[in-house]
Amino acid sequence: MVSRRAMRAPEMLRWLAAAAALVALLAAAPAAGFYLPGVAPTDFGKGDSLPVKVNKLTSVKTQLPYAYYSLPFCKPETIVDSAENLGEVLRGDRIENSPYVFQMREPKMCQIVCKLTVGEKEAKELKEKIEDEYRVNMILDNLPLVVSVLRQDKNIAYQGGYHVGVKGQYTGSKEEKYFIHNHLSFLVKYHKDDDSELSRIVGFEVKPYSIKHQLDDKWDGVNTRLSTCDPHANKLVTSSDSPQEVEAGKEIIFTYDVHFEESDIKWASRWDTYLLMTDDQIHWFSIVNSLMIVLFLSGMVAMIMLRTLYRDISRYNQLETQEEAQEETGWKLVHGDVFRPPTNSDLLCVYVGTGVQFFGMLLVTMIFAVLGFLSPSNRGGLMTAMLLVWVLMGLLAGYASSRLYKMFKGSEWKRITMRTAFLFPGIAFVIFFILNALIWGEKSSGAVPFTTMFALVLLWFGISVPLVFVGSYLGF
C-alpha cells in the first residue's frame, strides 16, 4: 500500500515546476519604461541644427535679473519667447531664441554675428552691467552654459554663464576702462552612440574673449573677412591682448567659434558635473566652533534650570504646617495653566494651521524631489510644485486650526477659517505686490506680469480658500 507522503511528492514537484515556469515567463515578458516629463533625451545626427537659446542676465552683486536683449547684443530676425511655466516666470527666466545656430559635429571658426554701433544710452547700460558683474546665461538642448575655472588645487570648477565684460587698465595707465566680451569660443561635448551616427549633448562650455576686430576689407555683412580672426589665414582668437573698449560711438563686431568634443559622459549623468560643489573642503574649525557654542549655551541653561528646581524642592521640603503646604508656589503652579486657553488663542490656532500647511508642503516637495520628479533640467519645476502643493495643503491648514480651536472651547469656527485662509497669504501677497512694483520700476525681467499675478490670485481664492473651509468643517 502506497503511503500518502509518497503520493504528495510528485504533486509538489509539479507545482514547483509550474511556479518556475511562471517566474521564467514573467522574467521574459517585455518591460516598458518611461522618461519623466521634460527630461527625455534628444538624439542628433551629424549636421543637425542646434539652436542656442538665451536666458536672463544675472549677478551675484544684485538680485535683479534682466532680459538678454535689454543690452545691445545681436538679435535674430524675429525674437521668439519660449513657453515658460509658472515657476520660470516667478524666477525671472526669459528664454528666447538667439542668432547663434550650430550644426552637430561641424566646427565653425570666426563666424560673424553682427556689427553694432553703441550709443550713449547703450554704453552706459553696458558699463553698469559690467560694474555689477552680470553674467550672460544661454541654453543648448536644455543644458545651461558654463565657464570652466581652474582652481588652486588644480581641479576644474564650473560657473554658470559668462561675464558681460571686465574692468581693466591699459599698460602704463591708471584709468579704468570697460571691455565687452564680443568673441565667444563655444565647446559642445557630445556622447556618440556606438551602433549609429546619433549623438547626445552632454556639455556646453564657453571661453569669452574681448577683441577689437579689424576689417580686412570693407564691411560686407556676415561674409566680411577680419584680419584679427580669419580661419583661412589660420588666425584665431586665443587671448584678449587687444580688447574691445565700451565707448559711445564705437563699433563692436560680435563673433564666435564652435568646437565639438566627444565625451565618455553619458546623457543620464550630464548634470553631475554641474551639480558638483565648487568648495569641497570641510571647514572643521567652523564645525567645532559651532558645537562648542551649542554645548556651552546648553550647559548654562541646564545649570540655571537645575538651580531653580533645587531651590523650589528645598522650599517644599522645609514647609512645616498644612496651611503652608496648601499654598502652591514655584513649579507647582504649572499644572493650573496646562489646560487653560492661552491669551490670543485665536492667533495661535491660525499659526498652527499655517505651520501645518508649511510642513505638509515641504514634506511632499521633498518626497517628489527624492523620487526625481523635480530634476534640475526642469527649470521652474521646484517653485511650481511648491506653489501647487501649498494650495492643496489648505485642507490640512483648515483642519489643524479648527481642531485646535475646538479644543480651546471655541465656537466661531468660521472666523478662524477666514483668518487661516487670508492672514498669512494676504501678508505675503501684499509684500510680494510691493516688491514686484519696485522691480517693475527697475525694468527687471524678475517683475511678474499681470497675467501671472492674476493666476496666483485665482489659485488662492479658487482652490486654497475653499480647501481651508472644507478642512475647517471636517476638523470642527
Short mmCIF file of C-alpha atoms in Angstrom, two decimals:
data_model
loop_
_atom_site.label_atom_id
_atom_site.label_comp_id
_atom_site.label_asym_id
_atom_site.label_seq_id
_atom_site.Cartn_x
_atom_site.Cartn_y
_atom_site.Cartn_z
CA MET A 1 0.00 0.00 0.00
CA VAL A 2 1.46 3.36 -1.11
CA SER A 3 1.73 5.99 1.61
CA ARG A 4 0.21 9.48 1.29
CA ARG A 5 3.64 11.10 1.64
CA ALA A 6 4.86 9.19 -1.42
CA MET A 7 1.82 10.40 -3.41
CA ARG A 8 2.38 14.04 -2.40
CA ALA A 9 6.00 14.21 -3.60
CA PRO A 10 5.27 14.09 -7.39
CA GLU A 11 2.44 16.58 -6.90
CA MET A 12 4.71 19.03 -5.10
CA LEU A 13 7.30 18.65 -7.87
CA ARG A 14 4.66 19.51 -10.47
CA TRP A 15 3.66 22.64 -8.52
CA LEU A 16 7.29 23.70 -8.21
CA ALA A 17 7.85 23.20 -11.94
CA ALA A 18 4.75 25.23 -12.76
CA ALA A 19 5.88 28.03 -10.43
CA ALA A 20 9.35 28.06 -12.00
CA ALA A 21 7.83 28.22 -15.48
CA LEU A 22 5.62 31.15 -14.41
CA VAL A 23 8.60 33.04 -12.99
CA ALA A 24 10.57 32.44 -16.18
CA LEU A 25 7.62 33.65 -18.27
CA LEU A 26 7.32 36.82 -16.22
CA ALA A 27 11.05 37.44 -16.48
CA ALA A 28 10.91 37.04 -20.25
CA ALA A 29 7.93 39.37 -20.62
CA PRO A 30 8.73 42.70 -22.31
CA ALA A 31 9.25 45.58 -19.91
CA ALA A 32 8.31 49.18 -20.71
CA GLY A 33 9.91 52.27 -19.20
CA PHE A 34 9.24 55.96 -19.44
CA TYR A 35 11.06 59.23 -19.01
CA LEU A 36 9.95 61.93 -16.66
CA PRO A 37 8.27 64.88 -18.40
CA GLY A 38 10.74 67.41 -19.76
CA VAL A 39 13.85 65.26 -19.28
CA ALA A 40 13.68 62.94 -22.30
CA PRO A 41 16.94 62.74 -24.31
CA THR A 42 17.23 64.11 -27.84
CA ASP A 43 19.37 62.39 -30.47
CA PHE A 44 21.16 64.48 -33.09
CA GLY A 45 22.66 63.31 -36.33
CA LYS A 46 25.69 64.89 -37.94
CA GLY A 47 24.74 68.26 -39.41
CA ASP A 48 21.50 68.63 -37.46
CA SER A 49 20.66 72.14 -36.35
CA LEU A 50 21.38 73.03 -32.71
CA PRO A 51 19.56 76.26 -31.84
CA VAL A 52 21.02 78.15 -28.89
CA LYS A 53 18.61 79.96 -26.58
CA VAL A 54 19.40 82.93 -24.36
CA ASN A 55 18.17 83.44 -20.81
CA LYS A 56 18.25 86.25 -18.26
CA LEU A 57 21.27 88.23 -17.13
CA THR A 58 22.15 87.50 -13.50
CA SER A 59 24.62 88.87 -10.97
CA VAL A 60 25.95 87.91 -7.56
CA LYS A 61 26.06 91.57 -6.54
CA THR A 62 22.38 92.30 -7.08
CA GLN A 63 19.25 90.15 -7.13
CA LEU A 64 17.65 91.91 -10.11
CA PRO A 65 17.72 89.81 -13.31
CA TYR A 66 17.39 91.45 -16.72
CA ALA A 67 16.37 90.20 -20.13
CA TYR A 68 19.18 89.32 -22.53
CA TYR A 69 18.07 91.76 -25.20
CA SER A 70 17.95 94.66 -22.72
CA LEU A 71 21.61 95.13 -23.67
CA PRO A 72 22.89 95.91 -27.19
CA PHE A 73 23.52 92.34 -28.29
CA CYS A 74 22.96 90.83 -31.72
CA LYS A 75 19.33 89.91 -32.34
CA PRO A 76 17.73 87.38 -34.70
CA GLU A 77 15.26 88.50 -37.34
CA THR A 78 12.33 87.54 -35.10
CA ILE A 79 12.57 87.15 -31.33
CA VAL A 80 10.51 84.17 -30.17
CA ASP A 81 9.74 83.60 -26.49
CA SER A 82 9.85 80.00 -25.29
CA ALA A 83 6.91 78.58 -23.37
CA GLU A 84 7.59 79.04 -19.66
CA ASN A 85 5.90 77.52 -16.65
CA LEU A 86 4.77 79.40 -13.55
CA GLY A 87 8.00 78.77 -11.68
CA GLU A 88 10.18 80.10 -14.51
CA VAL A 89 8.18 83.33 -14.67
CA LEU A 90 8.46 83.84 -10.90
CA ARG A 91 12.21 83.20 -11.05
CA GLY A 92 12.60 85.85 -13.74
CA ASP A 93 13.61 83.49 -16.56
CA ARG A 94 13.10 84.92 -20.04
CA ILE A 95 14.10 82.22 -22.52
CA GLU A 96 14.32 83.46 -26.12
CA ASN A 97 15.95 82.43 -29.36
CA SER A 98 19.33 83.76 -30.44
CA PRO A 99 21.28 84.33 -33.66
CA TYR A 100 23.68 81.52 -32.69
CA VAL A 101 22.92 78.34 -34.63
CA PHE A 102 25.23 75.32 -34.59
CA GLN A 103 25.38 72.19 -36.74
CA MET A 104 26.04 68.97 -34.88
CA ARG A 105 29.72 67.88 -35.07
CA GLU A 106 30.55 70.58 -37.65
CA PRO A 107 33.03 73.10 -36.19
CA LYS A 108 32.88 76.77 -37.10
CA MET A 109 35.62 79.37 -36.85
CA CYS A 110 35.35 83.16 -36.69
CA GLN A 111 31.69 83.33 -37.52
CA ILE A 112 30.47 86.94 -37.64
CA VAL A 113 27.13 87.53 -35.92
CA CYS A 114 26.62 91.26 -36.46
CA LYS A 115 28.14 94.72 -36.11
CA LEU A 116 26.63 97.29 -33.73
CA THR A 117 27.31 100.94 -33.04
CA VAL A 118 26.97 101.71 -29.34
CA GLY A 119 25.20 104.92 -28.38
CA GLU A 120 25.35 106.93 -25.17
CA LYS A 121 22.49 105.03 -23.51
CA GLU A 122 23.73 101.60 -24.59
CA ALA A 123 27.28 102.33 -23.44
CA LYS A 124 26.01 103.46 -20.04
CA GLU A 125 23.93 100.27 -19.63
CA LEU A 126 26.85 98.08 -20.63
CA LYS A 127 29.16 99.79 -18.14
CA GLU A 128 26.60 99.40 -15.36
CA LYS A 129 26.19 95.68 -16.07
CA ILE A 130 29.96 95.17 -16.22
CA GLU A 131 30.35 97.08 -12.95
CA ASP A 132 27.76 94.83 -11.26
CA GLU A 133 29.41 91.68 -12.71
CA TYR A 134 26.38 90.49 -14.65
CA ARG A 135 26.58 87.13 -16.41
CA VAL A 136 25.02 86.01 -19.68
CA ASN A 137 23.10 82.72 -19.49
CA MET A 138 22.48 80.53 -22.53
CA ILE A 139 20.86 77.14 -23.07
CA LEU A 140 21.61 74.35 -25.54
CA ASP A 141 19.46 71.22 -25.50
CA ASN A 142 18.11 72.24 -22.09
CA LEU A 143 21.68 72.40 -20.74
CA PRO A 144 22.95 75.70 -19.28
CA LEU A 145 26.12 77.37 -20.49
CA VAL A 146 29.08 77.20 -18.09
CA VAL A 147 32.61 78.56 -17.87
CA SER A 148 35.34 76.23 -16.61
CA VAL A 149 37.64 77.72 -13.97
CA LEU A 150 40.89 76.14 -12.79
CA ARG A 151 41.12 76.23 -9.00
CA GLN A 152 44.23 76.38 -6.86
CA ASP A 153 44.08 72.64 -6.18
CA LYS A 154 44.28 72.00 -9.97
CA ASN A 155 40.65 70.85 -10.09
CA ILE A 156 38.16 72.33 -12.54
CA ALA A 157 35.08 74.12 -11.25
CA TYR A 158 32.17 75.42 -13.31
CA GLN A 159 30.41 78.76 -13.13
CA GLY A 160 27.06 79.43 -14.74
CA GLY A 161 27.22 81.87 -17.66
CA TYR A 162 29.98 84.23 -18.76
CA HIS A 163 30.55 87.84 -17.71
CA VAL A 164 29.23 90.60 -19.96
CA GLY A 165 32.64 92.19 -19.73
CA VAL A 166 35.51 93.13 -17.45
CA LYS A 167 37.11 96.23 -16.00
CA GLY A 168 40.78 96.78 -16.64
CA GLN A 169 43.58 99.19 -17.38
CA TYR A 170 45.85 99.66 -20.35
CA THR A 171 49.54 99.13 -19.79
CA GLY A 172 51.07 102.26 -18.32
CA SER A 173 47.70 103.85 -17.49
CA LYS A 174 45.82 104.07 -14.19
CA GLU A 175 42.44 104.91 -15.71
CA GLU A 176 39.96 102.04 -15.53
CA LYS A 177 38.20 101.10 -18.74
CA TYR A 178 35.28 98.79 -19.51
CA PHE A 179 35.75 95.98 -22.04
CA ILE A 180 33.00 93.81 -23.51
CA HIS A 181 33.29 90.10 -24.31
CA ASN A 182 32.43 90.14 -28.01
CA HIS A 183 34.04 86.84 -29.07
CA LEU A 184 32.75 83.53 -27.72
CA SER A 185 34.55 80.22 -28.16
CA PHE A 186 31.93 77.53 -27.57
CA LEU A 187 32.71 73.91 -26.74
CA VAL A 188 29.93 71.35 -27.20
CA LYS A 189 30.56 67.95 -25.66
CA TYR A 190 28.64 65.00 -27.07
CA HIS A 191 28.30 61.29 -26.39
CA LYS A 192 28.14 59.21 -29.55
CA ASP A 193 26.12 56.05 -29.88
CA ASP A 194 28.27 53.01 -30.68
CA ASP A 195 25.72 51.48 -33.05
CA SER A 196 24.70 54.58 -35.02
CA GLU A 197 25.77 58.07 -36.02
CA LEU A 198 23.43 59.68 -33.49
CA SER A 199 24.84 61.72 -30.61
CA ARG A 200 23.57 63.32 -27.43
CA ILE A 201 24.79 66.61 -25.97
CA VAL A 202 26.37 66.22 -22.54
CA GLY A 203 28.22 69.54 -22.07
CA PHE A 204 28.05 73.19 -23.12
CA GLU A 205 31.02 75.39 -22.25
CA VAL A 206 32.37 78.74 -23.42
CA LYS A 207 35.53 80.86 -23.20
CA PRO A 208 34.76 84.57 -23.62
CA TYR A 209 37.25 86.99 -25.15
CA SER A 210 37.35 90.71 -25.71
CA ILE A 211 38.94 91.52 -29.05
CA LYS A 212 38.92 94.70 -31.11
CA HIS A 213 38.29 93.27 -34.56
CA GLN A 214 39.89 94.84 -37.61
CA LEU A 215 38.33 94.61 -41.06
CA ASP A 216 40.40 93.09 -43.84
CA ASP A 217 38.30 94.98 -46.37
CA LYS A 218 35.10 97.00 -46.33
CA TRP A 219 32.11 95.70 -44.37
CA ASP A 220 30.04 93.16 -46.30
CA GLY A 221 27.78 91.70 -43.61
CA VAL A 222 28.48 88.25 -42.23
CA ASN A 223 30.72 87.46 -45.24
CA THR A 224 33.26 90.10 -44.24
CA ARG A 225 36.79 88.89 -43.65
CA LEU A 226 38.56 90.03 -40.50
CA SER A 227 42.28 90.50 -40.10
CA THR A 228 42.05 89.68 -36.38
CA CYS A 229 40.12 86.44 -36.81
CA ASP A 230 40.42 84.56 -40.09
CA PRO A 231 40.26 80.75 -40.34
CA HIS A 232 41.67 80.88 -43.90
CA ALA A 233 44.83 82.52 -42.60
CA ASN A 234 44.87 80.21 -39.57
CA LYS A 235 44.47 83.18 -37.25
CA LEU A 236 42.12 82.51 -34.33
CA VAL A 237 41.27 84.42 -31.18
CA THR A 238 43.14 82.89 -28.24
CA SER A 239 43.60 85.91 -25.95
CA SER A 240 42.30 89.39 -25.16
CA ASP A 241 45.53 91.29 -25.77
CA SER A 242 43.74 93.99 -27.81
CA PRO A 243 40.36 94.22 -26.04
CA GLN A 244 37.20 95.92 -27.30
CA GLU A 245 36.51 99.03 -25.25
CA VAL A 246 32.97 100.12 -24.43
CA GLU A 247 32.58 103.74 -25.54
CA ALA A 248 29.75 105.69 -27.13
CA GLY A 249 30.04 105.90 -30.91
CA LYS A 250 32.37 102.91 -31.26
CA GLU A 251 31.53 99.89 -33.39
CA ILE A 252 31.53 96.38 -31.91
CA ILE A 253 31.76 93.26 -34.06
CA PHE A 254 30.45 90.08 -32.41
CA THR A 255 31.98 86.75 -33.46
CA TYR A 256 32.08 83.17 -32.22
CA ASP A 257 33.73 79.78 -32.65
CA VAL A 258 32.18 76.34 -32.19
CA HIS A 259 34.19 73.26 -31.26
CA PHE A 260 32.88 69.74 -30.73
CA GLU A 261 34.44 67.18 -28.41
CA GLU A 262 33.44 63.56 -27.89
CA SER A 263 32.95 62.67 -24.24
CA ASP A 264 32.61 59.47 -22.24
CA ILE A 265 29.93 61.09 -20.06
CA LYS A 266 26.55 59.50 -20.69
CA TRP A 267 23.40 61.54 -21.12
CA ALA A 268 21.94 60.34 -17.81
CA SER A 269 25.00 61.71 -15.95
CA ARG A 270 25.46 65.00 -17.78
CA TRP A 271 24.08 67.04 -14.85
CA ASP A 272 26.55 65.54 -12.35
CA THR A 273 29.29 67.92 -13.46
CA TYR A 274 27.05 70.95 -12.97
CA LEU A 275 25.94 69.91 -9.51
CA LEU A 276 29.44 69.47 -8.09
CA MET A 277 30.27 71.84 -5.26
CA THR A 278 32.92 74.44 -6.03
CA ASP A 279 34.28 74.16 -2.47
CA ASP A 280 34.60 70.60 -1.22
CA GLN A 281 36.83 71.43 1.76
CA ILE A 282 35.42 70.59 5.17
CA HIS A 283 35.55 73.58 7.49
CA TRP A 284 36.43 71.72 10.67
CA PHE A 285 37.13 74.89 12.63
CA SER A 286 33.66 76.28 11.97
CA ILE A 287 32.02 72.96 12.85
CA VAL A 288 33.94 72.61 16.14
CA ASN A 289 33.31 76.27 16.97
CA SER A 290 29.56 75.87 16.44
CA LEU A 291 29.46 72.69 18.53
CA MET A 292 31.32 74.35 21.40
CA ILE A 293 28.93 77.32 21.40
CA VAL A 294 25.90 75.00 21.42
CA LEU A 295 27.33 72.91 24.27
CA PHE A 296 28.26 75.99 26.28
CA LEU A 297 24.82 77.58 25.94
CA SER A 298 23.08 74.28 26.67
CA GLY A 299 25.18 73.83 29.83
CA MET A 300 24.32 77.34 31.03
CA VAL A 301 20.58 76.79 30.53
CA ALA A 302 20.77 73.39 32.27
CA MET A 303 22.61 74.88 35.27
CA ILE A 304 20.03 77.67 35.64
CA MET A 305 17.12 75.21 35.47
CA LEU A 306 18.77 72.81 37.95
CA ARG A 307 19.42 75.59 40.45
CA THR A 308 15.81 76.81 40.16
CA LEU A 309 14.41 73.32 40.63
CA TYR A 310 16.72 72.64 43.56
CA ARG A 311 15.64 75.85 45.25
CA ASP A 312 11.92 75.05 44.80
CA ILE A 313 12.36 71.48 46.06
CA SER A 314 14.23 72.72 49.13
CA ARG A 315 11.42 75.17 49.87
CA TYR A 316 8.81 72.42 49.59
CA ASN A 317 10.77 70.17 52.00
CA GLN A 318 11.01 72.93 54.61
CA LEU A 319 7.23 73.51 54.84
CA GLU A 320 6.03 72.71 58.39
CA THR A 321 2.30 73.40 58.60
CA GLN A 322 -0.53 72.11 56.45
CA GLU A 323 -1.63 75.67 55.63
CA GLU A 324 1.76 76.42 54.11
CA ALA A 325 1.64 73.17 52.14
CA GLN A 326 -1.62 74.21 50.53
CA GLU A 327 -0.08 77.44 49.21
CA GLU A 328 1.44 76.34 45.91
CA THR A 329 4.49 78.24 44.66
CA GLY A 330 7.20 77.76 42.08
CA TRP A 331 6.91 74.88 39.62
CA LYS A 332 3.73 73.53 41.21
CA LEU A 333 1.83 76.45 39.68
CA VAL A 334 2.35 74.97 36.19
CA HIS A 335 -0.45 72.40 36.49
CA GLY A 336 -3.03 75.19 36.80
CA ASP A 337 -2.08 76.63 33.40
CA VAL A 338 -1.72 73.47 31.34
CA PHE A 339 -5.36 73.13 30.27
CA ARG A 340 -6.21 76.81 30.36
CA PRO A 341 -6.63 78.50 26.94
CA PRO A 342 -3.75 80.96 26.40
CA THR A 343 -4.17 84.61 25.57
CA ASN A 344 -4.74 85.28 21.86
CA SER A 345 -5.66 81.64 21.36
CA ASP A 346 -7.30 82.52 18.03
CA LEU A 347 -3.99 83.66 16.57
CA LEU A 348 -2.30 80.56 17.98
CA CYS A 349 -4.76 78.37 16.08
CA VAL A 350 -4.11 80.32 12.88
CA TYR A 351 -0.34 80.00 13.33
CA VAL A 352 -0.60 76.27 13.96
CA GLY A 353 -2.72 75.79 10.83
CA THR A 354 -0.27 77.80 8.72
CA GLY A 355 2.65 75.81 10.19
CA VAL A 356 0.97 72.52 9.31
CA GLN A 357 0.45 73.84 5.78
CA PHE A 358 4.13 74.74 5.53
CA PHE A 359 5.26 71.40 6.90
CA GLY A 360 3.00 69.48 4.51
CA MET A 361 4.29 71.49 1.56
CA LEU A 362 7.93 70.85 2.49
CA LEU A 363 7.36 67.15 3.13
CA VAL A 364 5.53 66.47 -0.15
CA THR A 365 8.01 68.57 -2.14
CA MET A 366 10.97 66.69 -0.65
CA ILE A 367 9.33 63.35 -1.46
CA PHE A 368 8.83 64.36 -5.09
CA ALA A 369 12.41 65.67 -5.25
CA VAL A 370 13.82 62.40 -3.88
CA LEU A 371 11.82 60.43 -6.46
CA GLY A 372 13.38 62.51 -9.24
CA PHE A 373 10.33 64.41 -10.43
CA LEU A 374 11.98 67.78 -9.70
CA SER A 375 15.05 67.40 -11.86
CA PRO A 376 17.28 70.48 -12.31
CA SER A 377 16.72 70.14 -16.06
CA ASN A 378 13.08 71.05 -15.45
CA ARG A 379 13.63 74.74 -14.73
CA GLY A 380 10.98 76.27 -12.53
CA GLY A 381 9.59 72.86 -11.60
CA LEU A 382 10.52 73.20 -7.94
CA MET A 383 8.77 76.54 -7.45
CA THR A 384 5.73 75.42 -9.43
CA ALA A 385 5.45 72.26 -7.34
CA MET A 386 5.80 74.21 -4.08
CA LEU A 387 3.03 76.63 -5.07
CA LEU A 388 0.62 73.89 -6.12
CA VAL A 389 1.32 71.76 -3.05
CA TRP A 390 0.90 74.83 -0.80
CA VAL A 391 -2.51 75.48 -2.33
CA LEU A 392 -3.60 71.87 -1.87
CA MET A 393 -2.34 71.79 1.72
CA GLY A 394 -5.00 74.35 2.61
CA LEU A 395 -7.12 71.35 3.57
CA LEU A 396 -4.68 70.42 6.35
CA ALA A 397 -4.35 74.06 7.45
CA GLY A 398 -8.10 74.41 7.97
CA TYR A 399 -8.34 71.06 9.74
CA ALA A 400 -5.45 71.75 12.16
CA SER A 401 -6.56 75.28 13.07
CA SER A 402 -10.21 74.39 13.65
CA ARG A 403 -9.30 71.22 15.57
CA LEU A 404 -7.14 73.19 18.00
CA TYR A 405 -9.77 75.92 18.22
CA LYS A 406 -12.36 73.34 19.25
CA MET A 407 -10.02 72.08 22.00
CA PHE A 408 -9.98 75.65 23.37
CA LYS A 409 -13.81 75.51 23.58
CA GLY A 410 -14.20 77.99 20.72
CA SER A 411 -17.47 78.34 18.84
CA GLU A 412 -16.85 80.80 15.97
CA TRP A 413 -15.07 78.43 13.61
CA LYS A 414 -15.85 80.50 10.52
CA ARG A 415 -13.82 83.42 11.85
CA ILE A 416 -10.83 81.12 12.47
CA THR A 417 -11.24 79.72 8.97
CA MET A 418 -11.20 83.19 7.40
CA ARG A 419 -8.09 84.15 9.35
CA THR A 420 -6.32 80.93 8.37
CA ALA A 421 -7.19 81.41 4.71
CA PHE A 422 -6.27 85.11 4.46
CA LEU A 423 -3.84 86.16 7.22
CA PHE A 424 -0.51 84.73 6.11
CA PRO A 425 -1.24 84.56 2.34
CA GLY A 426 -2.58 88.12 2.48
CA ILE A 427 0.54 89.48 4.19
CA ALA A 428 2.77 87.58 1.75
CA PHE A 429 0.80 88.82 -1.25
CA VAL A 430 0.95 92.48 -0.13
CA ILE A 431 4.74 92.29 0.35
CA PHE A 432 5.09 90.46 -2.96
CA PHE A 433 2.99 93.08 -4.77
CA ILE A 434 5.03 96.00 -3.36
CA LEU A 435 8.37 94.34 -4.23
CA ASN A 436 7.08 93.46 -7.69
CA ALA A 437 6.10 97.09 -8.28
CA LEU A 438 9.61 98.21 -7.31
CA ILE A 439 11.20 95.59 -9.58
CA TRP A 440 8.88 96.60 -12.40
CA GLY A 441 10.06 100.18 -11.95
CA GLU A 442 13.64 98.99 -12.46
CA LYS A 443 12.59 97.28 -15.74
CA SER A 444 13.89 93.95 -14.49
CA SER A 445 12.86 90.63 -16.00
CA GLY A 446 12.08 89.47 -12.46
CA ALA A 447 8.88 91.54 -12.46
CA VAL A 448 5.85 89.23 -12.58
CA PRO A 449 3.40 90.07 -15.40
CA PHE A 450 -0.22 90.91 -14.67
CA THR A 451 -1.46 87.62 -16.14
CA THR A 452 0.76 85.62 -13.79
CA MET A 453 -0.38 87.75 -10.86
CA PHE A 454 -3.98 87.01 -11.80
CA ALA A 455 -3.18 83.27 -11.96
CA LEU A 456 -1.74 83.41 -8.43
CA VAL A 457 -4.85 85.17 -7.11
CA LEU A 458 -7.01 82.59 -8.88
CA LEU A 459 -5.10 79.74 -7.22
CA TRP A 460 -5.52 81.45 -3.85
CA PHE A 461 -9.23 82.25 -4.00
CA GLY A 462 -10.29 79.41 -6.29
CA ILE A 463 -8.53 76.45 -4.67
CA SER A 464 -6.80 77.32 -1.41
CA VAL A 465 -9.65 79.19 0.32
CA PRO A 466 -12.33 76.54 -0.45
CA LEU A 467 -10.00 73.78 0.76
CA VAL A 468 -9.37 75.66 4.02
CA PHE A 469 -13.14 75.86 4.58
CA VAL A 470 -13.55 72.14 3.86
CA GLY A 471 -10.74 71.26 6.26
CA SER A 472 -12.20 73.53 8.97
CA TYR A 473 -15.60 71.91 8.60
CA LEU A 474 -14.09 68.45 8.97
CA GLY A 475 -11.88 69.46 11.90
CA PHE A 476 -14.58 71.25 13.87
#
